[in-house]
Every structure is written in structure tokens, then in C-alpha cells.
PDB file of C-alpha atoms in Angstrom:
ATOM      1  CA  MET J   7       0.000   0.000   0.000  1.00  0.00           C
ATOM      2  CA  ALA J   8       2.890   2.338   0.773  1.00  0.00           C
ATOM      3  CA  SER J   9       4.338   1.605  -2.671  1.00  0.00           C
ATOM      4  CA  LEU J  10       0.952   2.375  -4.235  1.00  0.00           C
ATOM      5  CA  LEU J  11       0.825   5.758  -2.500  1.00  0.00           C
ATOM      6  CA  THR J  12       4.391   6.446  -3.618  1.00  0.00           C
ATOM      7  CA  LEU J  13       3.411   5.720  -7.216  1.00  0.00           C
ATOM      8  CA  LEU J  14       0.448   8.050  -6.858  1.00  0.00           C
ATOM      9  CA  ARG J  15       2.684  10.826  -5.564  1.00  0.00           C
ATOM     10  CA  GLU J  16       5.224  10.342  -8.358  1.00  0.00           C
ATOM     11  CA  TYR J  17       2.965   9.495 -11.297  1.00  0.00           C
ATOM     12  CA  GLY J  18      -0.342  10.879 -10.045  1.00  0.00           C
ATOM     13  CA  VAL J  19      -1.160  12.794 -13.218  1.00  0.00           C
ATOM     14  CA  LEU J  20      -0.654   9.756 -15.467  1.00  0.00           C
ATOM     15  CA  ILE J  21      -2.581   7.510 -13.069  1.00  0.00           C
ATOM     16  CA  VAL J  22      -5.481   9.986 -12.951  1.00  0.00           C
ATOM     17  CA  PHE J  23      -5.581  10.112 -16.756  1.00  0.00           C
ATOM     18  CA  ALA J  24      -5.521   6.307 -17.099  1.00  0.00           C
ATOM     19  CA  VAL J  25      -8.111   5.537 -14.421  1.00  0.00           C
ATOM     20  CA  VAL J  26     -10.536   8.268 -15.524  1.00  0.00           C
ATOM     21  CA  LEU J  27     -10.221   7.144 -19.154  1.00  0.00           C
ATOM     22  CA  ILE J  28     -10.899   3.507 -18.241  1.00  0.00           C
ATOM     23  CA  GLU J  29     -13.936   4.428 -16.146  1.00  0.00           C
ATOM     24  CA  GLN J  30     -15.374   6.762 -18.772  1.00  0.00           C
ATOM     25  CA  MET J  31     -14.960   4.076 -21.411  1.00  0.00           C
ATOM     26  CA  GLY J  32     -17.423   1.958 -19.434  1.00  0.00           C
ATOM     27  CA  LEU J  33     -15.524  -0.256 -16.985  1.00  0.00           C
ATOM     28  CA  PRO J  34     -16.610  -0.144 -13.309  1.00  0.00           C
ATOM     29  CA  ILE J  35     -13.456   1.517 -11.974  1.00  0.00           C
ATOM     30  CA  PRO J  36     -14.048   4.143  -9.223  1.00  0.00           C
ATOM     31  CA  ALA J  37     -12.310   7.205 -10.682  1.00  0.00           C
ATOM     32  CA  PHE J  38     -14.009   9.897  -8.566  1.00  0.00           C
ATOM     33  CA  PRO J  39     -12.456   8.694  -5.268  1.00  0.00           C
ATOM     34  CA  LEU J  40      -9.079   8.831  -7.016  1.00  0.00           C
ATOM     35  CA  LEU J  41      -9.741  12.469  -7.931  1.00  0.00           C
ATOM     36  CA  ILE J  42     -10.511  13.181  -4.276  1.00  0.00           C
ATOM     37  CA  VAL J  43      -7.218  11.586  -3.205  1.00  0.00           C
ATOM     38  CA  ALA J  44      -5.428  13.565  -5.919  1.00  0.00           C
ATOM     39  CA  GLY J  45      -7.057  16.723  -4.557  1.00  0.00           C
ATOM     40  CA  ALA J  46      -5.653  15.941  -1.107  1.00  0.00           C
ATOM     41  CA  LEU J  47      -2.194  15.557  -2.633  1.00  0.00           C
ATOM     42  CA  VAL J  48      -2.699  18.879  -4.421  1.00  0.00           C
ATOM     43  CA  ALA J  49      -3.408  20.513  -1.037  1.00  0.00           C
ATOM     44  CA  GLY J  50      -0.131  19.078   0.246  1.00  0.00           C
ATOM     45  CA  ASN J  51       1.768  20.483  -2.771  1.00  0.00           C
ATOM     46  CA  GLU J  52       2.604  16.963  -3.924  1.00  0.00           C
ATOM     47  CA  LEU J  53       0.689  17.355  -7.206  1.00  0.00           C
ATOM     48  CA  HIS J  54      -0.138  20.428  -9.283  1.00  0.00           C
ATOM     49  CA  TRP J  55      -3.874  21.144  -9.507  1.00  0.00           C
ATOM     50  CA  ALA J  56      -3.743  22.278 -13.142  1.00  0.00           C
ATOM     51  CA  ALA J  57      -1.981  19.093 -14.237  1.00  0.00           C
ATOM     52  CA  VAL J  58      -4.471  16.853 -12.412  1.00  0.00           C
ATOM     53  CA  LEU J  59      -7.462  18.783 -13.725  1.00  0.00           C
ATOM     54  CA  GLY J  60      -6.061  18.802 -17.254  1.00  0.00           C
ATOM     55  CA  ALA J  61      -5.375  15.066 -17.200  1.00  0.00           C
ATOM     56  CA  SER J  62      -8.869  14.251 -15.976  1.00  0.00           C
ATOM     57  CA  LEU J  63     -10.533  16.612 -18.452  1.00  0.00           C
ATOM     58  CA  LEU J  64      -8.471  15.212 -21.327  1.00  0.00           C
ATOM     59  CA  ALA J  65      -9.453  11.646 -20.405  1.00  0.00           C
ATOM     60  CA  CYS J  66     -13.126  12.628 -20.226  1.00  0.00           C
ATOM     61  CA  SER J  67     -12.948  14.420 -23.577  1.00  0.00           C
ATOM     62  CA  VAL J  68     -11.188  11.536 -25.342  1.00  0.00           C
ATOM     63  CA  SER J  69     -13.723   9.008 -24.081  1.00  0.00           C
ATOM     64  CA  ASP J  70     -16.750  11.236 -24.731  1.00  0.00           C
ATOM     65  CA  PHE J  71     -15.695  12.044 -28.286  1.00  0.00           C
ATOM     66  CA  PHE J  72     -14.942   8.384 -29.028  1.00  0.00           C
ATOM     67  CA  TRP J  73     -18.414   7.265 -27.878  1.00  0.00           C
ATOM     68  CA  PHE J  74     -20.056  10.256 -29.551  1.00  0.00           C
ATOM     69  CA  ARG J  75     -18.540   9.251 -32.900  1.00  0.00           C
ATOM     70  CA  ALA J  76     -19.545   5.631 -32.292  1.00  0.00           C
ATOM     71  CA  GLY J  77     -23.108   6.751 -31.579  1.00  0.00           C
ATOM     72  CA  ARG J  78     -23.272   8.771 -34.794  1.00  0.00           C
ATOM     73  CA  ARG J  79     -22.010   5.831 -36.822  1.00  0.00           C
ATOM     74  CA  TYR J  80     -23.672   2.820 -35.192  1.00  0.00           C
ATOM     75  CA  GLY J  81     -26.659   4.381 -33.427  1.00  0.00           C
ATOM     76  CA  LYS J  82     -28.731   2.055 -31.265  1.00  0.00           C
ATOM     77  CA  ARG J  83     -26.307  -0.855 -31.582  1.00  0.00           C
ATOM     78  CA  ILE J  84     -23.545   0.872 -29.627  1.00  0.00           C
ATOM     79  CA  LEU J  85     -25.987   1.631 -26.781  1.00  0.00           C
ATOM     80  CA  LYS J  86     -26.863  -2.039 -26.469  1.00  0.00           C
ATOM     81  CA  LEU J  87     -23.179  -2.947 -26.389  1.00  0.00           C
ATOM     82  CA  LEU J  88     -22.478  -0.494 -23.573  1.00  0.00           C
ATOM     83  CA  CYS J  89     -25.463  -1.656 -21.555  1.00  0.00           C
ATOM     84  CA  ARG J  90     -24.385  -5.277 -21.835  1.00  0.00           C
ATOM     85  CA  ILE J  91     -20.997  -4.507 -20.252  1.00  0.00           C
ATOM     86  CA  SER J  92     -22.434  -2.318 -17.495  1.00  0.00           C
ATOM     87  CA  LEU J  93     -23.295  -3.582 -14.011  1.00  0.00           C
ATOM     88  CA  SER J  94     -26.966  -2.706 -14.555  1.00  0.00           C
ATOM     89  CA  PRO J  95     -27.676  -3.704 -18.171  1.00  0.00           C
ATOM     90  CA  ASP J  96     -31.349  -4.548 -17.778  1.00  0.00           C
ATOM     91  CA  TYR J  97     -32.643  -1.019 -17.349  1.00  0.00           C
ATOM     92  CA  CYS J  98     -29.579   0.869 -18.575  1.00  0.00           C
ATOM     93  CA  VAL J  99     -31.038   1.695 -21.993  1.00  0.00           C
ATOM     94  CA  SER J 100     -34.495   2.765 -20.857  1.00  0.00           C
ATOM     95  CA  GLN J 101     -33.160   5.021 -18.076  1.00  0.00           C
ATOM     96  CA  THR J 102     -30.709   6.674 -20.465  1.00  0.00           C
ATOM     97  CA  GLU J 103     -33.356   7.256 -23.116  1.00  0.00           C
ATOM     98  CA  ASP J 104     -35.746   8.792 -20.601  1.00  0.00           C
ATOM     99  CA  ASN J 105     -33.075  11.088 -19.124  1.00  0.00           C
ATOM    100  CA  PHE J 106     -31.787  12.168 -22.505  1.00  0.00           C
ATOM    101  CA  ARG J 107     -35.264  12.804 -23.878  1.00  0.00           C
ATOM    102  CA  ARG J 108     -36.086  15.017 -20.882  1.00  0.00           C
ATOM    103  CA  TRP J 109     -32.943  17.165 -20.942  1.00  0.00           C
ATOM    104  CA  GLY J 110     -31.354  16.601 -24.346  1.00  0.00           C
ATOM    105  CA  PRO J 111     -27.620  17.421 -24.786  1.00  0.00           C
ATOM    106  CA  LYS J 112     -27.817  19.614 -21.660  1.00  0.00           C
ATOM    107  CA  SER J 113     -27.808  16.390 -19.641  1.00  0.00           C
ATOM    108  CA  LEU J 114     -24.103  16.064 -20.520  1.00  0.00           C
ATOM    109  CA  LEU J 115     -23.404  18.766 -17.934  1.00  0.00           C
ATOM    110  CA  VAL J 116     -24.320  16.405 -15.084  1.00  0.00           C
ATOM    111  CA  ALA J 117     -24.156  13.009 -16.802  1.00  0.00           C
ATOM    112  CA  LYS J 118     -20.883  12.040 -15.125  1.00  0.00           C
ATOM    113  CA  PHE J 119     -22.439  12.367 -11.676  1.00  0.00           C
ATOM    114  CA  VAL J 120     -25.129   9.764 -12.547  1.00  0.00           C
ATOM    115  CA  PRO J 121     -23.935   6.128 -12.422  1.00  0.00           C
ATOM    116  CA  GLY J 122     -24.691   4.323 -15.672  1.00  0.00           C
ATOM    117  CA  PHE J 123     -25.550   7.536 -17.482  1.00  0.00           C
ATOM    118  CA  ASN J 124     -21.998   8.889 -17.775  1.00  0.00           C
ATOM    119  CA  THR J 125     -20.944   6.352 -20.423  1.00  0.00           C
ATOM    120  CA  ILE J 126     -24.258   6.181 -22.283  1.00  0.00           C
ATOM    121  CA  ALA J 127     -24.985   9.902 -22.732  1.00  0.00           C
ATOM    122  CA  PRO J 128     -22.219  10.638 -25.330  1.00  0.00           C
ATOM    123  CA  PRO J 129     -23.202   7.861 -27.787  1.00  0.00           C
ATOM    124  CA  MET J 130     -26.865   8.764 -27.247  1.00  0.00           C
ATOM    125  CA  SER J 131     -26.012  12.325 -28.288  1.00  0.00           C
ATOM    126  CA  GLY J 132     -24.361  11.001 -31.422  1.00  0.00           C
ATOM    127  CA  ALA J 133     -27.237   8.654 -32.235  1.00  0.00           C
ATOM    128  CA  MET J 134     -29.725  11.516 -31.861  1.00  0.00           C
ATOM    129  CA  GLY J 135     -27.822  13.629 -34.397  1.00  0.00           C
ATOM    130  CA  THR J 136     -26.441  16.275 -32.023  1.00  0.00           C
ATOM    131  CA  SER J 137     -23.956  18.576 -33.801  1.00  0.00           C
ATOM    132  CA  TYR J 138     -20.273  18.444 -32.908  1.00  0.00           C
ATOM    133  CA  MET J 139     -20.182  21.994 -31.559  1.00  0.00           C
ATOM    134  CA  ARG J 140     -23.311  21.521 -29.456  1.00  0.00           C
ATOM    135  CA  PHE J 141     -21.964  18.244 -28.088  1.00  0.00           C
ATOM    136  CA  LEU J 142     -18.586  19.742 -27.165  1.00  0.00           C
ATOM    137  CA  GLY J 143     -20.326  22.819 -25.731  1.00  0.00           C
ATOM    138  CA  PHE J 144     -21.949  20.639 -23.060  1.00  0.00           C
ATOM    139  CA  SER J 145     -19.533  17.708 -22.823  1.00  0.00           C
ATOM    140  CA  VAL J 146     -16.376  19.686 -22.041  1.00  0.00           C
ATOM    141  CA  PRO J 147     -17.977  21.838 -19.285  1.00  0.00           C
ATOM    142  CA  GLY J 148     -19.544  18.669 -17.877  1.00  0.00           C
ATOM    143  CA  GLY J 149     -16.134  16.986 -17.688  1.00  0.00           C
ATOM    144  CA  LEU J 150     -14.647  20.113 -16.143  1.00  0.00           C
ATOM    145  CA  LEU J 151     -17.402  20.275 -13.520  1.00  0.00           C
ATOM    146  CA  TRP J 152     -17.032  16.605 -12.590  1.00  0.00           C
ATOM    147  CA  SER J 153     -13.238  16.665 -12.458  1.00  0.00           C
ATOM    148  CA  GLY J 154     -13.075  19.960 -10.591  1.00  0.00           C
ATOM    149  CA  SER J 155     -15.613  18.775  -8.014  1.00  0.00           C
ATOM    150  CA  GLY J 156     -13.555  15.725  -7.111  1.00  0.00           C
ATOM    151  CA  ILE J 157     -10.348  17.740  -6.800  1.00  0.00           C
ATOM    152  CA  LEU J 158     -12.005  20.467  -4.725  1.00  0.00           C
ATOM    153  CA  ILE J 159     -13.517  17.909  -2.343  1.00  0.00           C
ATOM    154  CA  GLY J 160     -10.087  16.427  -1.876  1.00  0.00           C
ATOM    155  CA  ILE J 161      -8.553  19.836  -1.200  1.00  0.00           C
ATOM    156  CA  TYR J 162     -11.277  20.768   1.295  1.00  0.00           C
ATOM    157  CA  PHE J 163     -10.993  17.505   3.251  1.00  0.00           C
ATOM    158  CA  SER J 164      -7.264  17.125   2.704  1.00  0.00           C
ATOM    159  CA  ALA J 165      -6.425  16.840   6.419  1.00  0.00           C
ATOM    160  CA  SER J 166      -8.844  13.954   6.972  1.00  0.00           C
ATOM    161  CA  ILE J 167      -7.829  12.234   3.749  1.00  0.00           C
ATOM    162  CA  GLU J 168      -4.139  12.472   4.630  1.00  0.00           C
ATOM    163  CA  GLN J 169      -4.873  10.759   7.943  1.00  0.00           C
ATOM    164  CA  VAL J 170      -6.710   7.959   6.150  1.00  0.00           C
ATOM    165  CA  LEU J 171      -3.847   7.550   3.670  1.00  0.00           C
ATOM    166  CA  ASP J 172      -1.289   7.450   6.478  1.00  0.00           C
ATOM    167  CA  THR J 173      -3.348   4.797   8.260  1.00  0.00           C
ATOM    168  CA  LEU J 174      -3.667   2.723   5.100  1.00  0.00           C
ATOM    169  CA  SER J 175       0.063   2.974   4.440  1.00  0.00           C
ATOM    170  CA  THR J 176       0.806   1.483   7.873  1.00  0.00           C
ATOM    171  CA  MET J 177      -1.652  -1.366   7.329  1.00  0.00           C
ATOM    172  CA  GLY J 178       0.267  -2.719   4.337  1.00  0.00           C
ATOM    173  CA  SER J 179      -1.387  -5.655   2.572  1.00  0.00           C
ATOM    174  CA  THR J 180      -4.306  -5.534   5.008  1.00  0.00           C
ATOM    175  CA  ALA J 181      -5.391  -2.215   3.508  1.00  0.00           C
ATOM    176  CA  LEU J 182      -5.413  -3.703   0.006  1.00  0.00           C
ATOM    177  CA  ALA J 183      -7.462  -6.636   1.285  1.00  0.00           C
ATOM    178  CA  VAL J 184     -10.012  -4.266   2.843  1.00  0.00           C
ATOM    179  CA  LEU J 185     -10.304  -2.202  -0.326  1.00  0.00           C
ATOM    180  CA  GLY J 186     -10.593  -5.332  -2.441  1.00  0.00           C
ATOM    181  CA  THR J 187     -13.316  -6.695  -0.164  1.00  0.00           C
ATOM    182  CA  LEU J 188     -15.277  -3.457  -0.390  1.00  0.00           C
ATOM    183  CA  LEU J 189     -15.055  -3.523  -4.192  1.00  0.00           C
ATOM    184  CA  ALA J 190     -16.143  -7.168  -4.279  1.00  0.00           C
ATOM    185  CA  LEU J 191     -19.108  -6.400  -2.001  1.00  0.00           C
ATOM    186  CA  PHE J 192     -20.143  -3.561  -4.321  1.00  0.00           C
ATOM    187  CA  VAL J 193     -20.061  -5.829  -7.378  1.00  0.00           C
ATOM    188  CA  LEU J 194     -21.943  -8.530  -5.454  1.00  0.00           C
ATOM    189  CA  TYR J 195     -24.612  -6.015  -4.421  1.00  0.00           C
ATOM    190  CA  LYS J 196     -25.130  -4.926  -8.033  1.00  0.00           C
ATOM    191  CA  TYR J 197     -25.294  -8.569  -9.121  1.00  0.00           C
ATOM    192  CA  VAL J 198     -27.911  -9.435  -6.494  1.00  0.00           C
ATOM    193  CA  GLU J 199     -29.858  -6.292  -7.391  1.00  0.00           C
ATOM    194  CA  ARG J 200     -29.833  -7.322 -11.042  1.00  0.00           C
ATOM    195  CA  LYS J 201     -31.039 -10.843 -10.246  1.00  0.00           C
ATOM    196  CA  ARG J 202     -33.857  -9.492  -8.081  1.00  0.00           C
ATOM    197  CA  PHE J 203     -34.940  -7.173 -10.867  1.00  0.00           C
ATOM    198  CA  GLN J 204     -34.913 -10.021 -13.391  1.00  0.00           C
ATOM    199  CA  GLN J 205     -37.026 -12.185 -11.104  1.00  0.00           C
ATOM    200  CA  ALA J 206     -39.517  -9.352 -10.665  1.00  0.00           C
ATOM    201  CA  VAL J 207     -40.226  -9.345 -14.414  1.00  0.00           C
ATOM    202  CA  GLN J 208     -39.788 -13.063 -15.023  1.00  0.00           C
ATOM    203  CA  MET J 209     -42.551 -14.505 -17.179  1.00  0.00           C
ATOM    204  CA  GLU J 210     -42.969 -16.718 -20.222  1.00  0.00           C
ATOM    205  CA  ARG J 211     -41.805 -15.166 -23.493  1.00  0.00           C
ATOM    206  CA  ILE J 212     -43.178 -15.809 -26.960  1.00  0.00           C
ATOM    207  CA  THR J 213     -40.717 -16.498 -29.776  1.00  0.00           C
ATOM    208  CA  VAL J 214     -40.917 -15.036 -33.260  1.00  0.00           C
ATOM    209  CA  ASP J 215     -41.703 -18.503 -34.664  1.00  0.00           C
ATOM    210  CA  GLU J 216     -44.637 -18.847 -32.265  1.00  0.00           C
ATOM    211  CA  LEU J 217     -45.808 -15.382 -33.253  1.00  0.00           C
ATOM    212  CA  LYS J 218     -45.640 -16.365 -36.911  1.00  0.00           C
ATOM    213  CA  GLN J 219     -47.787 -19.409 -36.126  1.00  0.00           C
ATOM    214  CA  LEU J 220     -50.358 -17.191 -34.404  1.00  0.00           C
ATOM    215  CA  LEU J 221     -50.529 -15.064 -37.544  1.00  0.00           C
ATOM    216  CA  LEU J 222     -50.874 -18.119 -39.782  1.00  0.00           C
ATOM    217  CA  ASP J 223     -53.603 -19.554 -37.551  1.00  0.00           C
ATOM    218  CA  GLY J 224     -55.616 -16.344 -37.822  1.00  0.00           C
ATOM    219  CA  HIS J 225     -55.471 -15.377 -34.139  1.00  0.00           C
ATOM    220  CA  GLU J 226     -54.793 -11.713 -35.057  1.00  0.00           C
ATOM    221  CA  PRO J 227     -52.392 -10.807 -32.238  1.00  0.00           C
ATOM    222  CA  ILE J 228     -51.980  -7.160 -31.252  1.00  0.00           C
ATOM    223  CA  LEU J 229     -48.425  -5.851 -31.030  1.00  0.00           C
ATOM    224  CA  VAL J 230     -47.579  -3.303 -28.331  1.00  0.00           C
ATOM    225  CA  ASP J 231     -44.415  -1.183 -28.595  1.00  0.00           C
ATOM    226  CA  ALA J 232     -43.125  -0.639 -25.028  1.00  0.00           C
ATOM    227  CA  ARG J 233     -40.019   1.344 -26.019  1.00  0.00           C
ATOM    228  CA  SER J 234     -39.410   4.930 -25.016  1.00  0.00           C
ATOM    229  CA  ALA J 235     -40.221   7.744 -27.426  1.00  0.00           C
ATOM    230  CA  THR J 236     -36.499   8.281 -27.957  1.00  0.00           C
ATOM    231  CA  ALA J 237     -35.993   4.661 -28.992  1.00  0.00           C
ATOM    232  CA  GLN J 238     -38.960   4.916 -31.340  1.00  0.00           C
ATOM    233  CA  SER J 239     -37.384   7.957 -32.998  1.00  0.00           C
ATOM    234  CA  LEU J 240     -34.129   6.039 -33.500  1.00  0.00           C
ATOM    235  CA  GLU J 241     -35.823   2.975 -35.002  1.00  0.00           C
ATOM    236  CA  PRO J 242     -39.379   2.824 -36.387  1.00  0.00           C
ATOM    237  CA  ALA J 243     -41.988   0.637 -34.739  1.00  0.00           C
ATOM    238  CA  VAL J 244     -43.673  -2.358 -36.316  1.00  0.00           C
ATOM    239  CA  PRO J 245     -46.351  -0.965 -38.650  1.00  0.00           C
ATOM    240  CA  GLY J 246     -49.680  -0.883 -36.824  1.00  0.00           C
ATOM    241  CA  ALA J 247     -48.217  -1.520 -33.356  1.00  0.00           C
ATOM    242  CA  VAL J 248     -49.784   0.216 -30.355  1.00  0.00           C
ATOM    243  CA  LEU J 249     -47.335   2.702 -28.802  1.00  0.00           C
ATOM    244  CA  VAL J 250     -47.166   2.862 -25.006  1.00  0.00           C
ATOM    245  CA  ASN J 251     -44.867   5.899 -24.597  1.00  0.00           C
ATOM    246  CA  GLY J 252     -44.876   5.533 -20.823  1.00  0.00           C
ATOM    247  CA  ASP J 253     -48.675   5.811 -20.413  1.00  0.00           C
ATOM    248  CA  LEU J 254     -49.967   2.264 -20.055  1.00  0.00           C
ATOM    249  CA  SER J 255     -53.363   3.238 -18.616  1.00  0.00           C
ATOM    250  CA  ASN J 256     -54.619   4.729 -21.898  1.00  0.00           C
ATOM    251  CA  VAL J 257     -53.426   1.656 -23.780  1.00  0.00           C
ATOM    252  CA  LEU J 258     -55.242  -0.714 -21.417  1.00  0.00           C
ATOM    253  CA  GLN J 259     -58.524   1.112 -21.946  1.00  0.00           C
ATOM    254  CA  ALA J 260     -58.316   0.558 -25.697  1.00  0.00           C
ATOM    255  CA  LEU J 261     -57.205  -3.093 -25.842  1.00  0.00           C
ATOM    256  CA  PRO J 262     -59.520  -6.112 -25.699  1.00  0.00           C
ATOM    257  CA  LYS J 263     -58.778  -8.811 -23.136  1.00  0.00           C
ATOM    258  CA  ASP J 264     -59.672 -11.754 -25.353  1.00  0.00           C
ATOM    259  CA  ARG J 265     -56.912 -11.209 -27.941  1.00  0.00           C
ATOM    260  CA  HIS J 266     -53.270 -12.258 -27.952  1.00  0.00           C
ATOM    261  CA  ILE J 267     -51.162  -9.221 -27.037  1.00  0.00           C
ATOM    262  CA  ILE J 268     -47.449  -9.298 -27.856  1.00  0.00           C
ATOM    263  CA  VAL J 269     -45.312  -6.663 -26.136  1.00  0.00           C
ATOM    264  CA  TYR J 270     -41.856  -5.879 -27.500  1.00  0.00           C
ATOM    265  CA  CYS J 271     -38.975  -3.512 -26.706  1.00  0.00           C
ATOM    266  CA  SER J 272     -35.323  -3.103 -27.748  1.00  0.00           C
ATOM    267  CA  CYS J 273     -33.659  -3.442 -24.345  1.00  0.00           C
ATOM    268  CA  PRO J 274     -31.428  -6.259 -23.032  1.00  0.00           C
ATOM    269  CA  ASN J 275     -33.316  -9.353 -21.831  1.00  0.00           C
ATOM    270  CA  ASP J 276     -36.665  -7.853 -22.984  1.00  0.00           C
ATOM    271  CA  VAL J 277     -37.009  -6.319 -19.524  1.00  0.00           C
ATOM    272  CA  THR J 278     -39.214  -3.362 -20.425  1.00  0.00           C
ATOM    273  CA  ALA J 279     -41.535  -5.563 -22.476  1.00  0.00           C
ATOM    274  CA  ALA J 280     -41.739  -8.121 -19.678  1.00  0.00           C
ATOM    275  CA  HIS J 281     -42.487  -5.399 -17.141  1.00  0.00           C
ATOM    276  CA  VAL J 282     -45.333  -4.010 -19.269  1.00  0.00           C
ATOM    277  CA  ALA J 283     -46.696  -7.480 -20.093  1.00  0.00           C
ATOM    278  CA  LYS J 284     -46.690  -8.418 -16.415  1.00  0.00           C
ATOM    279  CA  GLN J 285     -48.637  -5.262 -15.570  1.00  0.00           C
ATOM    280  CA  MET J 286     -51.163  -6.105 -18.272  1.00  0.00           C
ATOM    281  CA  PHE J 287     -51.448  -9.684 -17.056  1.00  0.00           C
ATOM    282  CA  ALA J 288     -52.227  -8.398 -13.562  1.00  0.00           C
ATOM    283  CA  GLN J 289     -55.015  -6.281 -15.075  1.00  0.00           C
ATOM    284  CA  GLY J 290     -56.707  -9.328 -16.587  1.00  0.00           C
ATOM    285  CA  TYR J 291     -54.965  -9.549 -19.970  1.00  0.00           C
ATOM    286  CA  GLU J 292     -54.232 -13.269 -19.768  1.00  0.00           C
ATOM    287  CA  TYR J 293     -52.857 -13.464 -23.312  1.00  0.00           C
ATOM    288  CA  ALA J 294     -50.247 -10.710 -22.882  1.00  0.00           C
ATOM    289  CA  ARG J 295     -46.663 -11.907 -23.375  1.00  0.00           C
ATOM    290  CA  PRO J 296     -43.309 -10.253 -24.108  1.00  0.00           C
ATOM    291  CA  LEU J 297     -41.601 -11.020 -27.417  1.00  0.00           C
ATOM    292  CA  HIS J 298     -38.290 -12.835 -26.948  1.00  0.00           C
ATOM    293  CA  GLY J 299     -35.563 -10.838 -28.679  1.00  0.00           C
ATOM    294  CA  GLY J 300     -37.751  -7.766 -29.072  1.00  0.00           C
ATOM    295  CA  LEU J 301     -37.775  -5.579 -32.154  1.00  0.00           C
ATOM    296  CA  ASP J 302     -34.482  -7.027 -33.401  1.00  0.00           C
ATOM    297  CA  ALA J 303     -35.989 -10.506 -33.477  1.00  0.00           C
ATOM    298  CA  TRP J 304     -39.014  -9.205 -35.425  1.00  0.00           C
ATOM    299  CA  ASN J 305     -36.863  -7.348 -37.947  1.00  0.00           C
ATOM    300  CA  ASN J 306     -34.517 -10.313 -38.428  1.00  0.00           C
ATOM    301  CA  ALA J 307     -37.417 -12.715 -38.885  1.00  0.00           C
ATOM    302  CA  PHE J 308     -38.999 -10.627 -41.619  1.00  0.00           C
ATOM    303  CA  ALA J 309     -35.819  -9.211 -43.177  1.00  0.00           C
ATOM    304  CA  HIS J 310     -36.324 -11.296 -46.311  1.00  0.00           C
ATOM    305  CA  GLU J 311     -39.672  -9.592 -46.835  1.00  0.00           C
ATOM    306  CA  LEU J 312     -37.975  -6.191 -46.801  1.00  0.00           C
ATOM    307  CA  ARG J 313     -35.552  -7.026 -49.624  1.00  0.00           C
ATOM    308  CA  ARG J 314     -35.593  -5.028 -52.865  1.00  0.00           C
ATOM    309  CA  PRO J 315     -37.921  -6.684 -55.425  1.00  0.00           C
ATOM    310  CA  ARG J 316     -36.491  -8.048 -58.654  1.00  0.00           C
ATOM    311  CA  ASP J 317     -37.470  -6.705 -62.052  1.00  0.00           C
ATOM    312  CA  GLY J 318     -41.124  -7.410 -62.725  1.00  0.00           C
ATOM    313  CA  GLU J 319     -41.720  -8.605 -59.133  1.00  0.00           C
ATOM    314  CA  ALA J 320     -44.250  -6.950 -56.874  1.00  0.00           C
ATOM    315  CA  PRO J 321     -42.702  -5.356 -53.772  1.00  0.00           C
ATOM    316  CA  ALA J 322     -43.013  -7.405 -50.592  1.00  0.00           C
ATOM    317  CA  HIS J 323     -44.168  -6.048 -47.275  1.00  0.00           C
ATOM    318  CA  PRO J 324     -43.591  -7.375 -43.773  1.00  0.00           C
ATOM    319  CA  PRO J 325     -46.594  -8.339 -41.654  1.00  0.00           C
ATOM    320  CA  THR J 326     -48.208  -5.507 -39.748  1.00  0.00           C
ATOM    321  CA  ALA J 327     -49.736  -5.536 -36.348  1.00  0.00           C
ATOM    322  CA  VAL J 328     -53.429  -6.314 -36.486  1.00  0.00           C
ATOM    323  CA  PRO J 329     -55.602  -3.269 -35.640  1.00  0.00           C
ATOM    324  CA  HIS J 330     -57.461  -3.627 -32.377  1.00  0.00           C
ATOM    325  CA  GLY J 331     -60.304  -1.240 -33.151  1.00  0.00           C
TER     326      GLY J 331
END
């Protein structure tokens, strides 16, 4: 532990840059506590505040611009990738879409203070077509605010932090064991939280093949789009699908209870669709089920019907959701 503190005192600026960059790229590394420790070292004249702030801001800017470009190029796909590697992938996408829709690019000013949102906001900005200048106009001040806050906290509580560091340095390997245990407990807590959330929305899914069979058998299922309005603007809904847009009560009033109702979304593990379908089931809609694989599964299943027609061939159209009126 003493060697680790020595490295921080000698190479603090490089360590701050590396750790902040890794965290902002999406890995669960606690960079903000490191900024606080760096702030305490700044107060003790062991690091220069401008160098620490510049390193952190540069790391934030590099990561933000990388994900912004990825969002502009790959759109929704890059968001799904980031949510799969996060500690809370099941509701990562929906929370990000809701926050971004409410505040727009301005949310970049505080995005780094919100766990799970800090990595997703830049590619969301790119996917939504935000201009480069507008993105940088909010992203850079947001990185400056986040970095400066951590350093200032460290400077303000420098005396207490120095005492903690001195205590840890005397504990040797025991200190590393304590810190490692705390990190492991945090990851375990997030894992248990994720499992509990999955169990809360656990219900039988319907596959695309089963949905096709319902269509062939003439059951006329109703498709319900449970995605957020932002997701619907990024990727069109199934033609004829009923849009929830966060207000399920109005949808329930218009849907019959004796029809098959298929709810789909575009989030990992179909969580939003399962949550909506479970609410509908509790309201007496016994034939409501989430679609396994969501909108991607629907589009992949009917991709051949979206191909360009050959010369002299009538254009093909994918199935549409059956009207419920």
C-alpha cells in the first residue's frame, strides 16, 4: 500500500488520466475517489492542480468524443453494447433514453455524476444527431465540472484524507485486502440487485416462430411497442403496433382482453416488455406476453420480406400488427 501511494505521488497525473479514461470508457473503476485523493495531494503540494485537472478533463474528452462518434455511426447498436458490459444492463437503456429525452444534450453537464448515465450519454447524443459543436459545448464543461468537483472535495478535506492515507500505508497488505473486499461487495450487491430485478419481471416469453404461427392460424395478435419515445425515434416501430410511450393506462382502456397481445422492446433481456406485459397480465390480460428478442428478433425474422424486389416482381411487405379497433 505504501508503494501504491508512492506511485500516486510520483505518477499521479498519469494515473489519474488512465483511471478516468478507463472508467469513462465503461468499466466499473471508481475514478471519482481517485480524484478526491489527488485533490488531497494537491493541497499538500505533492501534485499540481492544473496538471491533475487537465489530465482528468483530457481523459473525459477523449472518451466522450470516441463514444459520440460511435453513436453517430452505429446508433442504437452501440448503446446495447455499452449496456451489456455495465453492471446494470437490464434497465440501462431505458433510463438513459428517458433522461436524454427530458434534458437533451444539456444532460451532458451532469451526466458524469449519474452512475450508468456517464458512459451512455455521449453515444446517445451522437445517435440523436447532435452537432459536434453543441456536443462539445456541453460535454467539455460537464467533464470540467465533474473533475473539478472531485479535486475540490479532496482539497477541502485534505487533512482527513491524509490521515486515512497514512493509516492505510501502515496497514500494508491488510489495507489492500479491505479495499478489495469493499469492491467485491459492491459488485456482489449490483449482481444481487440485477437478479432481483430479473425475477420481478420473469414470465414466459413468446418467440418469433410462435408469433408467426399465431398469424398463420388467424389469431390476429396485437403488437404493443413498449419502447421509449427516444428509442422509437431512433428505429421505427412495427407498422400498426400500439405505442405505449410511458402511459400504459390509456393503452389498457383501448385493448380487448380476449386477444393475444405481444409486447416488444429493444432493451437487453426484454425487460421493459416483460415489465409491461406483467402489468397487463395483472389487469386481466391473460394473453399478454413479451416477445423474446424484441424488435431485433421481429426485424430479423422478416428481413427477407424487406428485400428489394427483382425486375417485374411486386414489392413485398412485412406483416403488420393487427388493428385492435
